[in-house]
CSV table of C-alpha atoms in Angstrom, one decimal:
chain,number,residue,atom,x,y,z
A,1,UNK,CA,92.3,120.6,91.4
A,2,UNK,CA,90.4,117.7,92.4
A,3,UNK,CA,89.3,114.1,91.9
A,4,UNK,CA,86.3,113.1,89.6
A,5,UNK,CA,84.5,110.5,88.7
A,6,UNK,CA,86.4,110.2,85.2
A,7,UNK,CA,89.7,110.8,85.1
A,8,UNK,CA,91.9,109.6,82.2
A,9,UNK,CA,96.4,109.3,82.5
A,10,UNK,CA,98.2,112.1,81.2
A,11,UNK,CA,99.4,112.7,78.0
A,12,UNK,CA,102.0,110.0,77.1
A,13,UNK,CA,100.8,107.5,79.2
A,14,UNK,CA,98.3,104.2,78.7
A,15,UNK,CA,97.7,100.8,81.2
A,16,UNK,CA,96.6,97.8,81.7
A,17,UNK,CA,94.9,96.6,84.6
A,18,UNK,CA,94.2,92.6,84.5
A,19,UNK,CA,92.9,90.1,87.7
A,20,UNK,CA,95.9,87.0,87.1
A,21,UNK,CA,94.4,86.0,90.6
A,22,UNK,CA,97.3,86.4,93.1
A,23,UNK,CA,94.0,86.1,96.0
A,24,UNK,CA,90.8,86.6,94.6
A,25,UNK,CA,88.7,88.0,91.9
A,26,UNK,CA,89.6,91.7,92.2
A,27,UNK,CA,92.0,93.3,89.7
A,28,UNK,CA,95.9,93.0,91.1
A,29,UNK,CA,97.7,93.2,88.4
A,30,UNK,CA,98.3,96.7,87.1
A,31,UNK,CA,100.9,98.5,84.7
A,32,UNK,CA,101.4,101.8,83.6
A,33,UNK,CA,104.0,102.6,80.6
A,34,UNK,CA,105.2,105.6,78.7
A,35,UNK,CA,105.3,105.9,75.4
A,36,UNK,CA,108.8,106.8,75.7
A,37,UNK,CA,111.4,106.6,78.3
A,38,UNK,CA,110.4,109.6,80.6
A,39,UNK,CA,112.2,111.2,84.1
A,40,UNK,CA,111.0,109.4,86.7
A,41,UNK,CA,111.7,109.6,90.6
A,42,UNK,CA,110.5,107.7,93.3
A,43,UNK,CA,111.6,107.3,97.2
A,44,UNK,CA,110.7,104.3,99.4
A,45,UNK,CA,110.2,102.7,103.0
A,46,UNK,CA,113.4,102.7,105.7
A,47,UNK,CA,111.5,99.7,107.3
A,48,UNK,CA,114.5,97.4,107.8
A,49,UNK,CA,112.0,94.3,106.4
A,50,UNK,CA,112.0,96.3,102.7
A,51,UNK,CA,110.8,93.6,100.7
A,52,UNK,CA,112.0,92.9,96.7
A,53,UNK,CA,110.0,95.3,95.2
A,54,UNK,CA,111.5,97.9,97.0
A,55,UNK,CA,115.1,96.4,96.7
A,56,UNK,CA,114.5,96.3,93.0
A,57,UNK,CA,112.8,99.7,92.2
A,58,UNK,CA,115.4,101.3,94.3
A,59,UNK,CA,118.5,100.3,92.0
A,60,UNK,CA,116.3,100.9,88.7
A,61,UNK,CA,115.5,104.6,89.7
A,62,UNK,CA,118.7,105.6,90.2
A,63,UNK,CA,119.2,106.8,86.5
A,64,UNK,CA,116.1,108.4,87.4
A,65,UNK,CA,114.4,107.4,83.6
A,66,UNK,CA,111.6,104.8,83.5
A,67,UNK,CA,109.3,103.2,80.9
A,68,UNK,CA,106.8,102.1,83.5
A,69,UNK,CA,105.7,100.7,86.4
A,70,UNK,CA,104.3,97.2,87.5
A,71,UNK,CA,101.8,96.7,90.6
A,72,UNK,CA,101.3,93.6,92.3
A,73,UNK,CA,98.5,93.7,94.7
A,74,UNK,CA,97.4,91.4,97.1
A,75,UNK,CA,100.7,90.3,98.3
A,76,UNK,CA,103.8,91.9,99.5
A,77,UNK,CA,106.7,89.7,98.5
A,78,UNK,CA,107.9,90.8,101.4
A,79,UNK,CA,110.2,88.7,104.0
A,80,UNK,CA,110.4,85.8,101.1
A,81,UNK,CA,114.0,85.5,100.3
A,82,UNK,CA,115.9,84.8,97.4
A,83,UNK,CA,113.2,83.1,95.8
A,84,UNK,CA,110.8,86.3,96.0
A,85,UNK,CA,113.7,88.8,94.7
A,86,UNK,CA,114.0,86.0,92.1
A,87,UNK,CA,110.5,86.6,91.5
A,88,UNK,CA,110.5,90.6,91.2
A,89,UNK,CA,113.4,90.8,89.4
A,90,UNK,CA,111.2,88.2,86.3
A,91,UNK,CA,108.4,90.2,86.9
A,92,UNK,CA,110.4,93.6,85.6
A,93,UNK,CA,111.8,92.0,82.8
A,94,UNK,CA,108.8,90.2,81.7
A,95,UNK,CA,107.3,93.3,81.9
A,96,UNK,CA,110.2,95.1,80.5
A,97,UNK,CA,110.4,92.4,77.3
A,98,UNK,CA,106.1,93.5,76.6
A,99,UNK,CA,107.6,97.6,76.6
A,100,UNK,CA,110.3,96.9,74.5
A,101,UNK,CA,112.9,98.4,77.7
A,102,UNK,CA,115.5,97.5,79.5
A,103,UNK,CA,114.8,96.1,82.9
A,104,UNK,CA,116.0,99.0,85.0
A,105,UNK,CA,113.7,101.3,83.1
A,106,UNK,CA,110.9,99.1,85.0
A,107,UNK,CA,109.6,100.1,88.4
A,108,UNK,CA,107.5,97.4,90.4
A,109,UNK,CA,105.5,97.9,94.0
A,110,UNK,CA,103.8,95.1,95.9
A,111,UNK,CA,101.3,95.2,98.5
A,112,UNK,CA,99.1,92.7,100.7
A,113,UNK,CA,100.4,90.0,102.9
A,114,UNK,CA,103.7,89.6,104.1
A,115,UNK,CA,105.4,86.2,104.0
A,116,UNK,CA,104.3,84.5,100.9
A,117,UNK,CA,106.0,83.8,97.9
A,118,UNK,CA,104.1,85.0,94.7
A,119,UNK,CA,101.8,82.9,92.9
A,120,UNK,CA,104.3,83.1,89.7
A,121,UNK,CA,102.0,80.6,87.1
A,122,UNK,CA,99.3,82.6,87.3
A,123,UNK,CA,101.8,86.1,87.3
A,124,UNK,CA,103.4,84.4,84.4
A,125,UNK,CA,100.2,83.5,82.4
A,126,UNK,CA,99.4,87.6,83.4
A,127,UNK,CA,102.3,88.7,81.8
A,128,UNK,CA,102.0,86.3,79.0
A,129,UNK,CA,98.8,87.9,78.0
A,130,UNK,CA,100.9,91.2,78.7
A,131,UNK,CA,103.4,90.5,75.9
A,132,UNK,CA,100.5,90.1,73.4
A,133,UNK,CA,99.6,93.8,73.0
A,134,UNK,CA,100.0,96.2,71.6
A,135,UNK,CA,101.3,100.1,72.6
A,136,UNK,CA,100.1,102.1,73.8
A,137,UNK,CA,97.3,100.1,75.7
A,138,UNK,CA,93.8,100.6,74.7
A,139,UNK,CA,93.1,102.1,78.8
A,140,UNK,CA,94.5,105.5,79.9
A,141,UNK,CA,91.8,105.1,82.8
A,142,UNK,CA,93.2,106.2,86.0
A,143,UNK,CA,90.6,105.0,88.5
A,144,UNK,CA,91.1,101.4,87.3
A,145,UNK,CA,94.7,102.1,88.0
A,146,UNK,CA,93.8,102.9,91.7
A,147,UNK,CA,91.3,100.3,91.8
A,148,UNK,CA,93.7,97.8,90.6
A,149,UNK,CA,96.3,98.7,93.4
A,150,UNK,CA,93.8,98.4,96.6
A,151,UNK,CA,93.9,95.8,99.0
A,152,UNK,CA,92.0,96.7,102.4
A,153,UNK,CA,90.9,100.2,100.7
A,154,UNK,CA,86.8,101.1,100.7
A,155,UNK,CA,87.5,103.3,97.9
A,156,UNK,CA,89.8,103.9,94.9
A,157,UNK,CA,91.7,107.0,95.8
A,158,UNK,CA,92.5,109.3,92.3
A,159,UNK,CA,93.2,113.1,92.3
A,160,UNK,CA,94.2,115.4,89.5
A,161,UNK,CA,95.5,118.8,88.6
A,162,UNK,CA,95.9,121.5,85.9
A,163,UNK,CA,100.0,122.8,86.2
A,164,UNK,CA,98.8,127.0,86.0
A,165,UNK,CA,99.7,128.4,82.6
A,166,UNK,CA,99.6,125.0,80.7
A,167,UNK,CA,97.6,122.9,79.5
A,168,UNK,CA,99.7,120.3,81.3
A,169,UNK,CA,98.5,118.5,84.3
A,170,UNK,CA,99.3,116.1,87.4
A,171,UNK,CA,97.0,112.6,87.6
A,172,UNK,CA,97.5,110.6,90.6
A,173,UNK,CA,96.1,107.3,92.8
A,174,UNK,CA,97.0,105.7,96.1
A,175,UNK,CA,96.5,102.8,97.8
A,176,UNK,CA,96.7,102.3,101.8
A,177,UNK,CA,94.1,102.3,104.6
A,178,UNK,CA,96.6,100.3,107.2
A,179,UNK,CA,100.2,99.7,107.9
A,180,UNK,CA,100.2,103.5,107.7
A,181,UNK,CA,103.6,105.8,109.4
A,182,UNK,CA,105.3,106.7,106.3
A,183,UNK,CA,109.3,107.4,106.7
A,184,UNK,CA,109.8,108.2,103.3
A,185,UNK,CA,106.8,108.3,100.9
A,186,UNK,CA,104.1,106.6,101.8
A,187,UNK,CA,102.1,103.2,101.1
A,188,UNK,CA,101.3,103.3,97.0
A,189,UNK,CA,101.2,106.1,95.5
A,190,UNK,CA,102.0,106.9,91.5
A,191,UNK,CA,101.7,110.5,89.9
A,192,UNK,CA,102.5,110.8,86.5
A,193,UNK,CA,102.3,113.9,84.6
A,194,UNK,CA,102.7,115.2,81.1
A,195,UNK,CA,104.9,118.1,81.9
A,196,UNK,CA,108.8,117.9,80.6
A,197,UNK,CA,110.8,118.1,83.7
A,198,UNK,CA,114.2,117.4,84.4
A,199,UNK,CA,115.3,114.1,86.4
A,200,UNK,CA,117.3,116.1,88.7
A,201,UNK,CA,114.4,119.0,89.2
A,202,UNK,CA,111.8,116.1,89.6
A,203,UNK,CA,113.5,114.1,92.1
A,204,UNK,CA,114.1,117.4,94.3
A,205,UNK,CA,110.3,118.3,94.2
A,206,UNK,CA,109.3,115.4,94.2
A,207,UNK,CA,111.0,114.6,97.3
A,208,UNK,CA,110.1,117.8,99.1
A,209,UNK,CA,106.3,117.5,98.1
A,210,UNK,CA,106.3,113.8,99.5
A,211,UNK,CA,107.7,115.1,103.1
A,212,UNK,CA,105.4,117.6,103.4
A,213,UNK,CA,101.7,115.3,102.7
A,214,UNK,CA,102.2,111.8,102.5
A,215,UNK,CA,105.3,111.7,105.3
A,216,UNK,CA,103.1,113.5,107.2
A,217,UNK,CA,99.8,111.4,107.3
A,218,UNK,CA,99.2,108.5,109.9
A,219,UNK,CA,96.4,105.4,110.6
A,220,UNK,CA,97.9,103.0,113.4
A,221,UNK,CA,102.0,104.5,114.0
A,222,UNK,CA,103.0,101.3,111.6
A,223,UNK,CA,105.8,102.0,108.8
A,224,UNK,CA,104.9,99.2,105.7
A,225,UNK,CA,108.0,97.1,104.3
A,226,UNK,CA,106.7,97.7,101.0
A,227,UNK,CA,106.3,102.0,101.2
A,228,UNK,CA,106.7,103.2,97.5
A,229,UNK,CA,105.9,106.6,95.7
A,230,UNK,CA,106.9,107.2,91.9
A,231,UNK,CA,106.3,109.8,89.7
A,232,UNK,CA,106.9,110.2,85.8
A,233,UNK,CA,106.8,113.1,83.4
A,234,UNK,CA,106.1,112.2,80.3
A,235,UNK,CA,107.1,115.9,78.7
A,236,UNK,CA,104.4,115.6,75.9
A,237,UNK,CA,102.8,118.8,77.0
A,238,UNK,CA,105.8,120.5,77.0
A,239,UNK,CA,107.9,123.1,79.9
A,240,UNK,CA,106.0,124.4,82.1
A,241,UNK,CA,107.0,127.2,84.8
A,242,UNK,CA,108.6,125.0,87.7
A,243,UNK,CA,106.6,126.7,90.7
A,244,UNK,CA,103.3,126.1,89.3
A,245,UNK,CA,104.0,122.5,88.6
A,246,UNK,CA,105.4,122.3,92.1
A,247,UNK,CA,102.0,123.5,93.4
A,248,UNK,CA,99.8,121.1,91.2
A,249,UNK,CA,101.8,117.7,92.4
A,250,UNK,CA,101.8,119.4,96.2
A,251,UNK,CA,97.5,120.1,95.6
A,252,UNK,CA,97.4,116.1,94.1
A,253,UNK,CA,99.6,114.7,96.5
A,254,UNK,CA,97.9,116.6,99.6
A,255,UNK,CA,94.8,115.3,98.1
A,256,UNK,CA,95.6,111.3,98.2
A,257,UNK,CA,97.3,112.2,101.6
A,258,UNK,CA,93.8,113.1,103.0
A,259,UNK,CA,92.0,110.4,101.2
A,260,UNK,CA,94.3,107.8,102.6
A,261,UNK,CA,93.7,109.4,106.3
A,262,UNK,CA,90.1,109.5,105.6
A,263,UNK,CA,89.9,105.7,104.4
A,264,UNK,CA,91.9,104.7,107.4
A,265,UNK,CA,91.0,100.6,108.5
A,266,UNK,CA,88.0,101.3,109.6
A,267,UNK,CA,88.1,105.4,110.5
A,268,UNK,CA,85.0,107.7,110.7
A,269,UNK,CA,86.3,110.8,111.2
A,270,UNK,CA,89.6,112.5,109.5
A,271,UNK,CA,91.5,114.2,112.1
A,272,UNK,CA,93.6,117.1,111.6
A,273,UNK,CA,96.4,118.4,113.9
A,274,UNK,CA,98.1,121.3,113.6
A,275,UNK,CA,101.2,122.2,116.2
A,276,UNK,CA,102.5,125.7,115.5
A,277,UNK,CA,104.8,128.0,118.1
A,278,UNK,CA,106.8,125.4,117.7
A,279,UNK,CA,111.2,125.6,118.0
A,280,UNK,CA,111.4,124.5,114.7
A,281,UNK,CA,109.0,122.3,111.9
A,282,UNK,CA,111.1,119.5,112.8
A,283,UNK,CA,109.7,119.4,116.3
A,284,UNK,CA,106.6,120.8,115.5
A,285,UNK,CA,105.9,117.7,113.2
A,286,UNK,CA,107.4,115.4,116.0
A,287,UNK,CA,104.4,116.7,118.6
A,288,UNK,CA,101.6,116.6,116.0
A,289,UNK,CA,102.8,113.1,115.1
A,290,UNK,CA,102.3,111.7,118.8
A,291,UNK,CA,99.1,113.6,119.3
A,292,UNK,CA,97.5,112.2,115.9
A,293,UNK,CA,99.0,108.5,116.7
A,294,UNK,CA,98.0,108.5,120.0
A,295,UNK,CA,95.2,105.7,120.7
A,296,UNK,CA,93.9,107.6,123.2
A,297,UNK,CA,93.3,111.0,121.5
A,298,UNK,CA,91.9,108.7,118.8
A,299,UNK,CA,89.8,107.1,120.8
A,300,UNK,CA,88.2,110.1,122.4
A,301,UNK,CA,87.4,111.7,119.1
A,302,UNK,CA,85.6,108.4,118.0
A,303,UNK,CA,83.5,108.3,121.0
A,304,UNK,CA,83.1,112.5,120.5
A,305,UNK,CA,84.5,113.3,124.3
A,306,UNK,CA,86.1,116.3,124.1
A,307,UNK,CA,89.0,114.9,126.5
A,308,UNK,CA,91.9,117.8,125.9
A,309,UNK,CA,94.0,116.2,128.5
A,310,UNK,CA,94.5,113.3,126.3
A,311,UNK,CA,96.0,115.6,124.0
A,312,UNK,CA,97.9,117.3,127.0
A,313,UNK,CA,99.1,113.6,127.3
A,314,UNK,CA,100.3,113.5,123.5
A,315,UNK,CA,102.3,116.7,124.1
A,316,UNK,CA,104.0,116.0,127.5
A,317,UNK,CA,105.0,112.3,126.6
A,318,UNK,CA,107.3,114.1,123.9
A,319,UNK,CA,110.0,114.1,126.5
A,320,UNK,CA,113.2,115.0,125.1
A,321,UNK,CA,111.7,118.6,123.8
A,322,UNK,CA,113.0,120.1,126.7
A,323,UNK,CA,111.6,123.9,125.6
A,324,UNK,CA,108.2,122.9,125.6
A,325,UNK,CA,106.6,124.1,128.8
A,326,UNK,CA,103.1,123.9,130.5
A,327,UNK,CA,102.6,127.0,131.0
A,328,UNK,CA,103.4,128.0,127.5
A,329,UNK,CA,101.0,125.4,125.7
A,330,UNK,CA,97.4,126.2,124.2
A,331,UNK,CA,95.4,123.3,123.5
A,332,UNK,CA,92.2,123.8,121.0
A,333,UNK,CA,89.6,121.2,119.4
A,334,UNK,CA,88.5,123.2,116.9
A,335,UNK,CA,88.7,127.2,117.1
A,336,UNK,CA,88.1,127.0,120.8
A,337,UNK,CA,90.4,126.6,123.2
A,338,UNK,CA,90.7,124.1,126.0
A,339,UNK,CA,93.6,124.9,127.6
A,340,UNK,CA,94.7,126.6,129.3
A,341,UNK,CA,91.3,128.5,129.7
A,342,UNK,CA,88.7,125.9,129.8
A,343,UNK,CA,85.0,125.6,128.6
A,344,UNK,CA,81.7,125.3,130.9
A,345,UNK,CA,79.5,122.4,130.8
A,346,UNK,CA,77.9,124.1,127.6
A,347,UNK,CA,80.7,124.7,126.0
A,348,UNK,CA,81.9,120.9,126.4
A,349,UNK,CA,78.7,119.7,124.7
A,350,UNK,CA,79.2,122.2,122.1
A,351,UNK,CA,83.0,120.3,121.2
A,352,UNK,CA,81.2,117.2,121.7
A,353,UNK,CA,79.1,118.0,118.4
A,354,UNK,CA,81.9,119.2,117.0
A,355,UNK,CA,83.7,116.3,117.2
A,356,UNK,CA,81.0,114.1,116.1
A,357,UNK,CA,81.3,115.5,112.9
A,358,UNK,CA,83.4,113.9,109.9
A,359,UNK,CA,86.2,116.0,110.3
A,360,UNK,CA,88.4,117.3,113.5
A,361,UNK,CA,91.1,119.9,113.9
A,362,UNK,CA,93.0,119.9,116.7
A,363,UNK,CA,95.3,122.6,117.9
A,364,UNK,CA,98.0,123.1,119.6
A,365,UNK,CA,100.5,126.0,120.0
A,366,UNK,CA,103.6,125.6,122.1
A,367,UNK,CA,104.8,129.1,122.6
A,368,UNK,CA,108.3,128.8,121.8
A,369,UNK,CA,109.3,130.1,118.2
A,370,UNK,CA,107.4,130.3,114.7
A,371,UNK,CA,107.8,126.3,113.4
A,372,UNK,CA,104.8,125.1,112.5
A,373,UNK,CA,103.4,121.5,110.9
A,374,UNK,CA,100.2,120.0,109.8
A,375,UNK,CA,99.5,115.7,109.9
A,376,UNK,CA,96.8,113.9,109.2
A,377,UNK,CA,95.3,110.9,111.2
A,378,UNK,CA,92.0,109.0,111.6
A,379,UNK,CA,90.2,108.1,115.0
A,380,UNK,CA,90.3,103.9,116.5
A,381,UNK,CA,87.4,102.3,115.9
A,382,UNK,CA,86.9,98.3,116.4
A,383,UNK,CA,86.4,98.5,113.0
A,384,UNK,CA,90.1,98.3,112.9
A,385,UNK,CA,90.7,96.2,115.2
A,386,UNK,CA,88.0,93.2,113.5
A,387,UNK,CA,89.8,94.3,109.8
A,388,UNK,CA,93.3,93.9,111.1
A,389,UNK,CA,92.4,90.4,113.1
A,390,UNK,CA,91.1,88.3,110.3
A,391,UNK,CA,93.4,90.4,107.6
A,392,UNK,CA,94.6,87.0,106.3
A,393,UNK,CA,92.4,84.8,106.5
């Protein structure tokens, strides 16, 4: 269960990845179709700015079939009116007339800059060239499909999986390095797999597998507009036992969810927190969520200072979890603890090479009950803050 460096679509599935220049020379134009009308299910941003993509995809899945799916990168279509749901709604059916499918059997995400209204001749001379051939496309490459859906990304993000006692198996990509505090799904992300499960059993996975990886992975505390995660099953391979194929999309998804965390706007180090003792998950994901977005606890495990109070500082600002008490709370970077029973000078510079490595778990158990939860994150560098003030120009 892993990523490699070739990596073809399931069964049942071809694309076609195209540059039709929405803002430079790199690919943004990407589609992936089924052979046939497959289950499909997909969940999106609550961000109250959703833009048309979102709008759109959200009525289409509601059958929960699809032919395909239609990425835009490079620009959002987001806060653009009726002229950019005009826009994504031709977009679908262009793409929907080159399948030979209705509209709502077309899924479409957008990423890049908010605010500006597609450049629709070129996206029309893209689909144009669309409608000319023939299916299933000649590609079934998955790592031009993640290529083709990156905007600040350093690296195309692909993971697959073999569903145990089949021959079927789980591809996915993702895109998203910034704008990154999933409420539903998360940035980009499609899985497609050659399994035959059942809409209803799909979306309920589906759903639970997103909440527990990509709704639990963080770069700056920022929810996108345009958040959208999709998943198709072709069924070519056949039935597969619904546990195991549960576990593959969980290994793929937990896969992209560390790769996006890792490729964070300019990150060095992937942090992971883990709060367990917790009353309940609910709260113990509420607590990991403010230590792992904190900027401070970020910043200290950039510049490798072993600061646990910063972390204290996560956990206490979580004020209305009454239960959780001082005296109660164990803090550790690593396997060793901080708190309450603190390290020497030695043992300090010890955490401080830990933490300068390219990887950091942090700790924390708050002594109450048995929930537990596990988020991913990414230390502040200025990295981020150069990348994020000259994003558009």
């Amino acid at each position: 269960m892993s990523s490699t460096m070739s990596l073809s679509l399931p069964r049942g599935f071809s694309c076609h990845v195209a540059n039709v220049g929405v803002k430079n020379t790199s690919t943004d134009f990407v589609v992936v179709a089924a052979d046939h009308t497959c289950a499909a299910a997909a969940v999106f941003t609550q961000s109250r700015f959703s833009g048309p993509s979102v709008v759109v995809s959200r009525a289409n899945i509601a059958q929960h079939r699809a032919r395909g799916v239609v990425v835009i990168s490079k620009n959002a279509n987001v806060a653009t009116g009726e002229q950019g749901l005009a826009n994504a709604h031709e977009i679908v059916a262009g793409v929907a007339s080159a399948l030979g499918c209705p509209a709502h059997e077309v899924q479409i995400a957008s990423t890049g800059v908010i605010g500006r209204q597609y450049p629709m001749d070129r996206i029309r001379s893209g689909l144009s060239a669309l409608s000319e051939l023939s299916l299933p496309f000649a590609s079934n490459d998955a790592h031009a499909v993640a290529t083709g859906i990156m905007t600040t990304d350093t690296v195309e993000k692909v993971a697959s999986a073999t569903i145990a006692g089949s021959t079927a198996v789980v591809v996915g990509v993702a895109k998203g390095v910034g704008m990154i505090e999933p409420n539903m799904a998360t940035l980009i992300t499609l899985m497609f797999t050659d399994a035959d499960i059942d809409p209803a059993s799909l979306d309920t996975i589906f759903r639970r597998v997103i909440d527990g990886t990509f709704n639990c992975v963080s770069v700056d505390t920022d929810t996108s507009t345009s958040d959208t995660a999709i998943v198709l099953a072709s069924g070519v391979a056949g039935s597969v036992d619904i546990v195991a194929f549960e576990a593959a999309l969980f290994h793929v998804a937990l896969s992209l969810t560390k790769q996006v965390a890792r490729d964070g706007e300019g990150a060095e180090t992937l942090i992971e927190v883990v709060v367990d003792g917790a009353r309940d998950n609910a709260q113990a994901k509420r607590v990991a969520k403010a230590i792992v977005n904190s900027p401070l606890v970020k910043t200290a495990v950039h510049g490798a200072d072993p600061n646990w109070g910063r972390v204290a500082m996560a956990v206490g600002k979580c004020g209305d979890e009454t239960d959780i008490i001082e005296d109660n709370v164990v803090i550790r970077f690593g396997s060793q603890e901080c708190f309450p029973n603190q390290v020497d000078a030695a043992g300090l510079a010890q955490l401080s090479a830990y933490l300068g490595g390219d990887e950091v778990l942090i700790h924390v158990s708050l002594g109450i009950a048995d929930g537990t939860a596990t988020v991913w994150g990414c230390d502040l560098t200025d990295g981020y803050v150069r990348i994020n003030a000259d994003y558009t120009t």
